[in-house]
Structures are given as C-alpha cells and as structure tokens.
C-alpha cells in the first residue's frame, strides 16, 4: 500500500508565517501575505485534502509595528495598511476526498467470467456411455437424468462510481496570543475562516505518477481587528510520484491572491475588493510514512518553496520541515504531536526568518464526509527584522464537510 499525496496536504493546520508590513519609513514596508495548501500529510494515508491536496509550507513574512490601542500606535497602524498575516494559518486541514490506497493499488481481478464458465460446465448434463452388456442383451436402457443441483444466480459485479472531483466546505477558528507577530506589543485575537474547495481526483499519468489540482476560496475575518479582514483565492496544481512503498515526492505550483474585504476610512485609499497580493509559488517536496507499530506512525515531510510575488519585496525562498508522531486510538480517532520549522530568505531585501512550532493535534473522522481537527501548541522564532517576534501560543479547531462529488 503506497503513501497518499492527500496526506501530504492534510497537515493539521498549515500556518503561513507571513505578515504585511504597515506604516513604516522603510522603503520595503509594503505588503505581505500567505501561501498555499499541501502543507501536511494527508490525514490517514489516503487522500485531506486534504485533503488535499495534500504541504506544510509555513511561510514567514515581514512586519513592522503591530497595531496598538494607544494613540501612538494608531498613527502608524491605520486602515491604509494591508492586513498583517504573520503566524496565521494559510491552509486548514480538510478530509481527503479520495483514498490514495485506491489510487495506488491495482484493481481487484474479476473472476466472474471464469466462475460463470465453471458453473455452465457443471449444469451441462452428461450422458454416460452405453455399456457392452446393454448392447449384448439388445436392451435399450433409458437413463433417468440425474437431478441437477440448483446454483445461486451469480450477481454481476457493480461498477463502482469513480468521481473525478470533489466539492468541500469548511469553517474554522484560530486563536493566538500574538496575532501580528509583534515583539513590542503582542495582541491576542482570533480569526474565523470559512470557504469552499474544489479538488480533483488523482489522475494517473503512469504506474506511480498522478496529477492533482484544486481551487480554494476563503473568507478570513478577525474577531477584534476587523479592519484587516481579507479574502483569499488560491489555485494549486501538482504532480505526485510514489518513490517507494513508504516515500513519495511532488512537484507543484500554486498561485494565491488576497483582497481587501472592507473599505478604508480614507477616500483616497483602498476599497473592498482591491487586491494587495499576487504570489506564485513553485514547490519540490519529499514525504515519508513509517509505521512504528500497528497504531503508531511517524510522518516526515520536507519542502523547498521558491516564491515570486507582487510586490517583489515578498519574493523569498523557504525551506520547511515537519515531523509528526501519530497514534490511532480507534479507527476514526487519531492523536499526535508535531514539530514544524521554517527558514525563510527574502531575495529582494536583507531579511531572514526562522520559525518553530510545537503542538499537539486531535483528528476525529465523524463519517466518510465529515471531519474535525483540533490543534494547540506554542510558536517560537525570530527575524533579522528587529520588531518581529513569533513567540506565543495558539489554538485552532476546524470542521470540514464533503458537499458532493462528480
């Protein structure tokens, strides 16, 4: 049984450590944003889609000064600034729509025709040859046909419907003690995510090569900092390659675009619907799944991501590593502990970030179409930009529902 790509895309919650800079005299303080899906292993090695899916790409962005309730901070952080997205989840875990096991395993052999021929031979009456003694007596023996056994009718195998796409909905809540990754004035706040994902099945390109794509649309709303609400549209396309029974690789592309959700208080500033980020990402990733016992599994994942963005100050190279130890208490219930680390190098400016996250997760599959994921833990990290600090705690809960397949 092979590894499923959706697993890769189902990391409990992908966090995009990106932030949009605001009100700063630095010429680089423009916009920041977040990245894409696939950040984690599919939830069970089947396709989270997500599961997408199937990437654990925690991506770090730049920031200057977090909003403050004081007058001084109010002058530097105003509605004319783009929303800051540091340490916020960019991809929420979703139940993988299709099972990678079904994709990787060869179809079962159909024995119905062979069995039918055998039954036909058994039903056919066979006349025993006339003996010599019968011919000598000149007797014509009328043989009484033997009663044939009754066999049950053979049910023709039902062709299983194989969908080519899935529509999923999700709603999630994310709470953290440092929503804007500010070193000077950390602010505790929460985010509500809601959206839809249109995900394709894994189309075979070869014996162990598959093509997958998806389109995501999300509405992201702050609990208290509503002036920074934004909307997200993301496109993903990837080629998945099974390298061995326990390892896989993937080459993928994603494009994400972020839009203001509200009008600025200033007439000469942004309006709802204006785009403040357009980012293209190219990723190369490797994943591995190692069963330690019948219920204990170790998942590991590495990704190299090269991002090109508008504005160019967001161009960066990200190295991400994630390891997850999962224990299956029961068939629908899984718990685990995870460690993630990201190293970001901004190519158009002098900035480097390192970001660490240690957390526990619980995943409960209510049914084949419903899934709940809960995570809680701590974040640590630093940046060459002085006023950025990733330290803090976080909590998230996500509910996903498959709305249909076609």
Coordinates of C-alpha atoms in Angstrom, one line a residue:
X1 CA 0.0 0.0 0.0
X2 CA 1.5 3.3 -1.0
X3 CA 1.6 6.7 0.5
X4 CA -1.2 9.1 -0.4
X5 CA -0.5 12.6 -1.5
X6 CA -3.5 14.0 0.1
X7 CA -1.8 13.0 3.3
X8 CA 0.8 15.5 2.5
X9 CA -1.8 18.1 2.0
X10 CA -3.5 17.4 5.2
X11 CA -1.2 18.6 7.8
X12 CA -3.4 19.5 10.7
X13 CA -3.2 23.2 10.1
X14 CA -0.7 24.9 7.9
X15 CA 0.5 28.2 9.2
X16 CA 1.6 30.9 7.0
X17 CA 4.0 33.0 9.0
X18 CA 3.6 35.9 6.7
X19 CA 2.8 39.4 7.6
X20 CA 2.1 42.5 5.7
X21 CA 4.2 45.4 6.7
X22 CA 2.4 48.6 7.7
X23 CA 3.2 52.2 8.2
X24 CA 7.0 52.3 8.2
X25 CA 9.6 54.6 6.8
X26 CA 11.5 51.6 5.4
X27 CA 11.1 51.5 1.6
X28 CA 10.5 47.8 1.9
X29 CA 7.5 48.1 4.1
X30 CA 4.8 47.3 1.6
X31 CA 2.6 44.3 1.6
X32 CA 2.8 40.7 2.9
X33 CA 0.6 37.7 2.6
X34 CA 0.4 34.0 2.8
X35 CA 0.9 30.8 0.8
X36 CA -0.7 27.5 0.0
X37 CA -2.1 24.2 0.7
X38 CA -0.3 20.9 0.7
X39 CA 1.4 21.5 3.8
X40 CA 0.9 18.4 5.5
X41 CA 0.5 14.7 5.2
X42 CA -2.9 13.5 4.3
X43 CA -4.7 12.5 7.5
X44 CA -4.7 8.9 7.1
X45 CA -2.5 7.8 4.3
X46 CA -5.4 8.1 1.9
X47 CA -6.2 11.3 0.0
X48 CA -7.0 15.8 3.4
X49 CA -7.3 17.1 1.4
X50 CA -6.6 17.5 2.2
X51 CA -7.1 16.6 1.8
X52 CA -5.9 17.8 -0.2
X53 CA -4.4 18.3 -1.5
X54 CA -2.4 17.2 0.2
X55 CA 2.1 21.0 2.0
X56 CA 3.3 22.1 5.1
X57 CA 4.6 25.4 3.9
X58 CA 4.8 27.7 6.8
X59 CA 5.9 30.9 5.3
X60 CA 7.2 33.9 7.1
X61 CA 6.6 37.4 6.1
X62 CA 7.7 40.8 7.1
X63 CA 6.2 43.2 9.6
X64 CA 7.0 46.5 11.2
X65 CA 4.7 47.5 14.0
X66 CA 1.7 45.7 15.3
X67 CA -1.4 47.8 15.8
X68 CA -1.8 49.3 19.3
X69 CA -4.7 50.6 21.3
X70 CA -2.6 53.7 22.2
X71 CA -2.7 56.9 20.1
X72 CA 1.0 56.5 19.1
X73 CA 0.4 53.1 17.5
X74 CA -2.8 54.3 16.0
X75 CA -0.8 56.8 14.0
X76 CA 1.4 54.2 12.5
X77 CA -1.1 51.4 12.1
X78 CA -4.2 52.7 10.2
X79 CA -6.7 51.5 7.8
X80 CA -4.5 52.4 4.9
X81 CA -2.3 49.4 5.8
X82 CA -2.5 45.9 4.4
X83 CA -3.6 43.2 6.9
X84 CA -0.8 41.5 8.7
X85 CA -0.8 37.8 8.4
X86 CA 2.2 36.6 10.4
X87 CA 1.8 33.3 12.2
X88 CA -1.7 32.8 10.9
X89 CA -2.9 29.6 9.3
X90 CA -2.8 29.7 5.5
X91 CA -4.3 26.3 4.9
X92 CA -6.7 24.5 7.1
X93 CA -6.8 20.7 7.3
X94 CA -9.6 19.1 5.3
X95 CA -10.6 15.5 4.9
X96 CA -9.0 13.9 1.9
X97 CA -11.8 13.4 -0.7
X98 CA -10.3 10.3 -2.3
X99 CA -8.3 7.4 -1.0
X100 CA -4.7 7.2 -2.2
X101 CA -4.8 3.5 -1.4
X102 CA -7.4 3.1 -4.2
X103 CA -5.3 5.2 -6.5
X104 CA -2.1 3.3 -5.9
X105 CA -3.4 -0.3 -5.6
X106 CA -4.2 -2.2 -8.8
X107 CA -7.9 -3.1 -9.3
X108 CA -9.1 -6.4 -8.0
X109 CA -9.1 -9.3 -10.5
X110 CA -12.6 -10.0 -11.8
X111 CA -13.3 -13.8 -11.5
X112 CA -16.9 -13.6 -12.5
X113 CA -16.4 -14.8 -16.1
X114 CA -14.3 -17.7 -15.0
X115 CA -16.8 -18.7 -12.4
X116 CA -19.7 -18.4 -14.8
X117 CA -17.9 -20.8 -17.3
X118 CA -17.3 -23.3 -14.5
X119 CA -21.0 -23.2 -13.4
X120 CA -22.1 -23.7 -17.0
X121 CA -20.0 -26.8 -17.2
X122 CA -21.5 -28.1 -14.0
X123 CA -25.0 -27.6 -15.3
X124 CA -24.5 -29.3 -18.6
X125 CA -25.9 -32.9 -18.5
X126 CA -23.5 -35.6 -19.5
X127 CA -24.8 -39.0 -20.9
X128 CA -22.9 -41.9 -19.7
X129 CA -21.5 -44.2 -22.5
X130 CA -23.6 -47.3 -23.3
X131 CA -22.1 -50.4 -21.7
X132 CA -21.2 -53.7 -23.7
X133 CA -23.7 -55.7 -21.6
X134 CA -26.6 -53.5 -22.7
X135 CA -25.7 -54.0 -26.3
X136 CA -25.5 -57.8 -26.0
X137 CA -28.9 -58.0 -24.4
X138 CA -30.3 -55.8 -27.0
X139 CA -31.9 -53.7 -24.4
X140 CA -32.3 -50.1 -24.7
X141 CA -31.8 -48.7 -21.3
X142 CA -33.5 -45.4 -20.8
X143 CA -31.4 -43.5 -18.5
X144 CA -33.0 -41.3 -16.0
X145 CA -31.4 -37.9 -15.9
X146 CA -29.9 -37.0 -12.6
X147 CA -31.4 -34.1 -10.8
X148 CA -29.2 -31.1 -11.3
X149 CA -28.2 -29.1 -8.3
X150 CA -29.5 -25.6 -8.1
X151 CA -26.9 -22.9 -8.0
X152 CA -27.5 -19.4 -6.9
X153 CA -27.6 -16.7 -9.6
X154 CA -24.3 -15.0 -10.0
X155 CA -24.6 -11.3 -9.3
X156 CA -22.8 -9.2 -11.9
X157 CA -20.2 -7.0 -10.2
X158 CA -21.4 -3.5 -9.7
X159 CA -19.2 -0.9 -11.3
X160 CA -18.1 1.5 -8.6
X161 CA -18.6 5.1 -9.3
X162 CA -15.2 6.8 -9.5
X163 CA -15.5 10.6 -9.1
X164 CA -13.2 12.9 -10.9
X165 CA -13.7 15.8 -8.5
X166 CA -14.9 16.8 -5.0
X167 CA -16.5 19.9 -3.5
X168 CA -15.7 20.5 0.2
X169 CA -16.8 23.2 2.6
X170 CA -15.0 24.1 5.8
X171 CA -15.3 26.5 8.8
X172 CA -12.5 27.1 11.3
X173 CA -11.5 29.2 14.3
X174 CA -7.9 30.2 15.1
X175 CA -6.8 31.9 18.3
X176 CA -3.3 33.2 19.2
X177 CA -1.6 35.3 21.8
X178 CA 0.4 37.3 19.1
X179 CA -1.8 37.6 16.1
X180 CA 0.5 40.1 14.3
X181 CA 3.9 38.6 15.5
X182 CA 4.9 41.8 17.2
X183 CA 7.8 42.0 19.5
X184 CA 6.8 45.3 21.2
X185 CA 3.1 45.0 21.6
X186 CA 1.7 41.4 21.1
X187 CA -2.0 41.4 20.5
X188 CA -4.3 38.4 21.3
X189 CA -7.0 37.9 18.8
X190 CA -8.9 35.2 16.8
X191 CA -9.7 34.5 13.2
X192 CA -12.7 32.8 11.6
X193 CA -12.1 31.0 8.3
X194 CA -14.9 29.8 6.0
X195 CA -14.7 28.7 2.4
X196 CA -15.0 26.1 -0.3
X197 CA -12.5 23.8 -2.1
X198 CA -13.0 22.3 -5.5
X199 CA -10.5 19.4 -5.6
X200 CA -9.8 17.0 -8.5
X201 CA -9.1 13.3 -8.1
X202 CA -5.6 11.9 -8.6
X203 CA -5.4 11.3 -12.4
X204 CA -2.8 8.6 -13.3
X205 CA 0.0 9.7 -15.6
X206 CA 1.9 6.4 -15.1
X207 CA 2.0 3.4 -12.9
X208 CA 3.1 5.5 -9.9
X209 CA 2.6 9.1 -11.1
X210 CA -0.5 11.2 -10.6
X211 CA -1.8 14.7 -11.4
X212 CA -3.9 16.7 -9.0
X213 CA -5.4 20.2 -8.9
X214 CA -7.6 22.3 -6.7
X215 CA -9.2 25.7 -6.4
X216 CA -9.8 27.3 -2.9
X217 CA -11.8 30.3 -1.9
X218 CA -11.8 31.6 1.7
X219 CA -13.2 34.5 3.8
X220 CA -10.9 35.4 6.7
X221 CA -12.4 37.6 9.5
X222 CA -10.7 38.9 12.6
X223 CA -12.6 38.8 15.9
X224 CA -11.4 42.3 17.1
X225 CA -9.2 43.7 14.3
X226 CA -12.0 43.7 11.7
X227 CA -10.3 46.5 9.7
X228 CA -7.8 43.9 8.5
X229 CA -10.4 41.3 7.2
X230 CA -9.4 39.9 3.8
X231 CA -10.5 37.2 1.2
X232 CA -8.3 34.6 -0.4
X233 CA -8.4 32.8 -3.8
X234 CA -5.8 30.0 -4.4
X235 CA -5.0 27.7 -7.3
X236 CA -2.9 24.5 -6.9
X237 CA -1.5 22.0 -9.4
X238 CA 0.9 19.2 -8.6
X239 CA 2.4 16.0 -9.9
X240 CA 2.8 13.3 -7.4
X241 CA 5.3 10.5 -7.7
X242 CA 5.4 7.4 -5.5
X243 CA 9.1 6.6 -4.9
X244 CA 8.6 3.6 -2.8
X245 CA 6.0 2.0 -0.6
X246 CA 6.8 4.5 2.2
X247 CA 8.1 7.5 0.3
X248 CA 6.7 10.0 -2.2
X249 CA 7.8 13.2 -4.0
X250 CA 5.9 16.0 -5.5
X251 CA 6.5 19.0 -7.8
X252 CA 3.8 21.6 -7.6
X253 CA 2.7 25.2 -8.4
X254 CA 0.3 27.4 -6.6
X255 CA -1.0 31.0 -7.0
X256 CA -2.7 32.9 -4.2
X257 CA -4.3 36.2 -4.3
X258 CA -5.5 38.3 -1.4
X259 CA -8.2 41.0 -1.5
X260 CA -9.4 43.7 0.9
X261 CA -12.7 42.8 2.5
X262 CA -13.6 46.3 3.7
X263 CA -13.3 49.9 2.5
X264 CA -10.6 52.1 4.0
X265 CA -11.8 55.1 6.1
X266 CA -9.9 57.3 3.7
X267 CA -11.5 58.1 0.4
X268 CA -8.1 58.1 -1.4
X269 CA -7.1 54.7 -0.1
X270 CA -8.1 51.1 -0.8
X271 CA -11.6 49.8 -1.4
X272 CA -13.2 46.4 -0.7
X273 CA -12.2 44.0 -3.5
X274 CA -8.8 45.6 -4.2
X275 CA -6.0 43.1 -4.5
X276 CA -3.0 43.6 -2.3
X277 CA -1.1 40.3 -3.0
X278 CA -0.5 38.1 -6.0
X279 CA 2.0 35.3 -5.3
X280 CA 3.2 32.4 -7.4
X281 CA 5.0 29.5 -5.6
X282 CA 6.9 26.6 -7.0
X283 CA 7.5 23.7 -4.6
X284 CA 9.5 20.5 -4.5
X285 CA 8.7 18.2 -1.7
X286 CA 9.5 14.8 -0.2
X287 CA 7.4 12.8 2.3
X288 CA 7.8 9.6 4.2
X289 CA 5.5 7.5 6.4
X290 CA 7.0 4.9 8.8
X291 CA 4.7 2.6 10.8
X292 CA 6.4 2.0 14.2
X293 CA 3.6 -0.3 15.5
X294 CA 0.2 -1.2 14.3
X295 CA -1.2 2.1 15.8
X296 CA 1.8 4.3 16.0
X297 CA 3.0 6.1 12.8
X298 CA 5.8 8.6 12.1
X299 CA 5.3 11.0 9.2
X300 CA 8.0 13.3 8.0
X301 CA 8.0 15.9 5.2
X302 CA 10.4 18.4 3.6
X303 CA 9.6 21.2 1.1
X304 CA 11.6 23.7 -0.8
X305 CA 9.5 26.6 -2.0
X306 CA 10.5 29.4 -4.3
X307 CA 8.0 32.3 -4.3
X308 CA 7.6 35.2 -6.7
X309 CA 5.2 37.9 -5.6
X310 CA 3.8 41.3 -6.4
X311 CA 5.1 43.3 -4.6
X312 CA 8.6 42.0 -5.2
X313 CA 9.6 42.6 -1.6
X314 CA 7.7 39.4 -0.8
X315 CA 10.0 37.2 -3.1
X316 CA 11.6 34.6 -0.9
X317 CA 13.0 31.0 -0.7
X318 CA 11.5 28.8 2.1
X319 CA 12.9 25.6 3.5
X320 CA 10.2 23.8 5.6
X321 CA 10.5 20.6 7.6
X322 CA 7.7 18.8 9.5
X323 CA 7.6 15.7 11.6
X324 CA 4.5 14.2 13.2
X325 CA 4.1 11.2 15.5
X326 CA 0.5 9.9 15.2
X327 CA -1.3 7.4 17.4
X328 CA -4.6 5.8 16.2
X329 CA -6.7 5.3 19.4
X330 CA -9.6 4.0 17.3
X331 CA -10.4 3.8 13.7
X332 CA -11.9 7.3 13.4
X333 CA -9.8 8.9 16.2
X334 CA -6.2 10.0 15.8
X335 CA -4.0 12.0 18.2
X336 CA -0.4 13.1 17.8
X337 CA 2.4 15.6 18.4
X338 CA 4.0 17.7 15.7
X339 CA 7.1 19.8 15.2
X340 CA 7.5 22.3 12.3
X341 CA 10.4 24.6 11.4
X342 CA 10.7 27.1 8.5
X343 CA 13.7 29.0 7.3
X344 CA 12.8 32.0 5.0
X345 CA 15.3 34.0 3.0
X346 CA 13.9 37.1 1.3
X347 CA 15.7 37.6 -2.0
X348 CA 14.8 41.2 -2.7
X349 CA 15.7 42.6 0.7
X350 CA 18.0 41.9 3.7
X351 CA 15.8 39.7 5.8
X352 CA 15.9 36.1 7.2
X353 CA 13.3 34.4 9.4
X354 CA 13.3 31.2 11.4
X355 CA 10.1 29.9 12.8
X356 CA 9.3 26.9 15.0
X357 CA 6.1 25.4 16.1
X358 CA 5.5 22.5 18.6
X359 CA 1.9 21.4 19.0
X360 CA -0.5 18.5 19.7
X361 CA -3.4 17.6 17.4
X362 CA -6.5 15.5 17.5
X363 CA -8.4 14.4 14.4
X364 CA -11.8 12.7 14.5
X365 CA -13.5 11.5 11.4
X366 CA -17.2 11.7 12.1
X367 CA -18.1 9.9 8.9
X368 CA -16.7 9.5 5.3
X369 CA -17.7 13.1 4.6
X370 CA -17.3 14.9 8.0
X371 CA -14.1 15.6 9.8
X372 CA -13.0 17.6 12.9
X373 CA -9.4 18.7 13.6
X374 CA -8.1 20.4 16.8
X375 CA -4.6 21.8 17.4
X376 CA -2.9 23.6 20.3
X377 CA 0.7 24.5 21.0
X378 CA 3.4 27.1 21.1
X379 CA 5.3 29.1 18.4
X380 CA 8.9 30.3 18.7
X381 CA 11.1 32.2 16.3
X382 CA 13.0 35.3 15.3
X383 CA 13.8 37.5 12.4
X384 CA 16.6 39.8 11.3
X385 CA 13.9 42.5 11.4
X386 CA 14.0 43.7 15.0
X387 CA 10.3 44.2 15.8
X388 CA 9.2 40.7 14.7
X389 CA 8.8 38.0 17.3
X390 CA 7.0 34.7 16.7
X391 CA 6.7 33.6 20.4
X392 CA 3.2 32.8 21.6
X393 CA 0.6 30.1 22.0
X394 CA -2.2 29.2 19.6
X395 CA -5.4 27.1 19.4
X396 CA -7.4 26.1 16.3
X397 CA -10.4 24.0 15.5
X398 CA -11.6 23.1 12.0
X399 CA -14.7 21.3 10.7
X400 CA -14.8 20.1 7.1
X401 CA -17.6 18.6 5.1
X402 CA -17.7 17.0 1.7
X403 CA -20.6 18.6 -0.1
X404 CA -20.5 16.4 -3.2
X405 CA -18.6 14.6 -5.8
X406 CA -18.8 14.4 -9.6

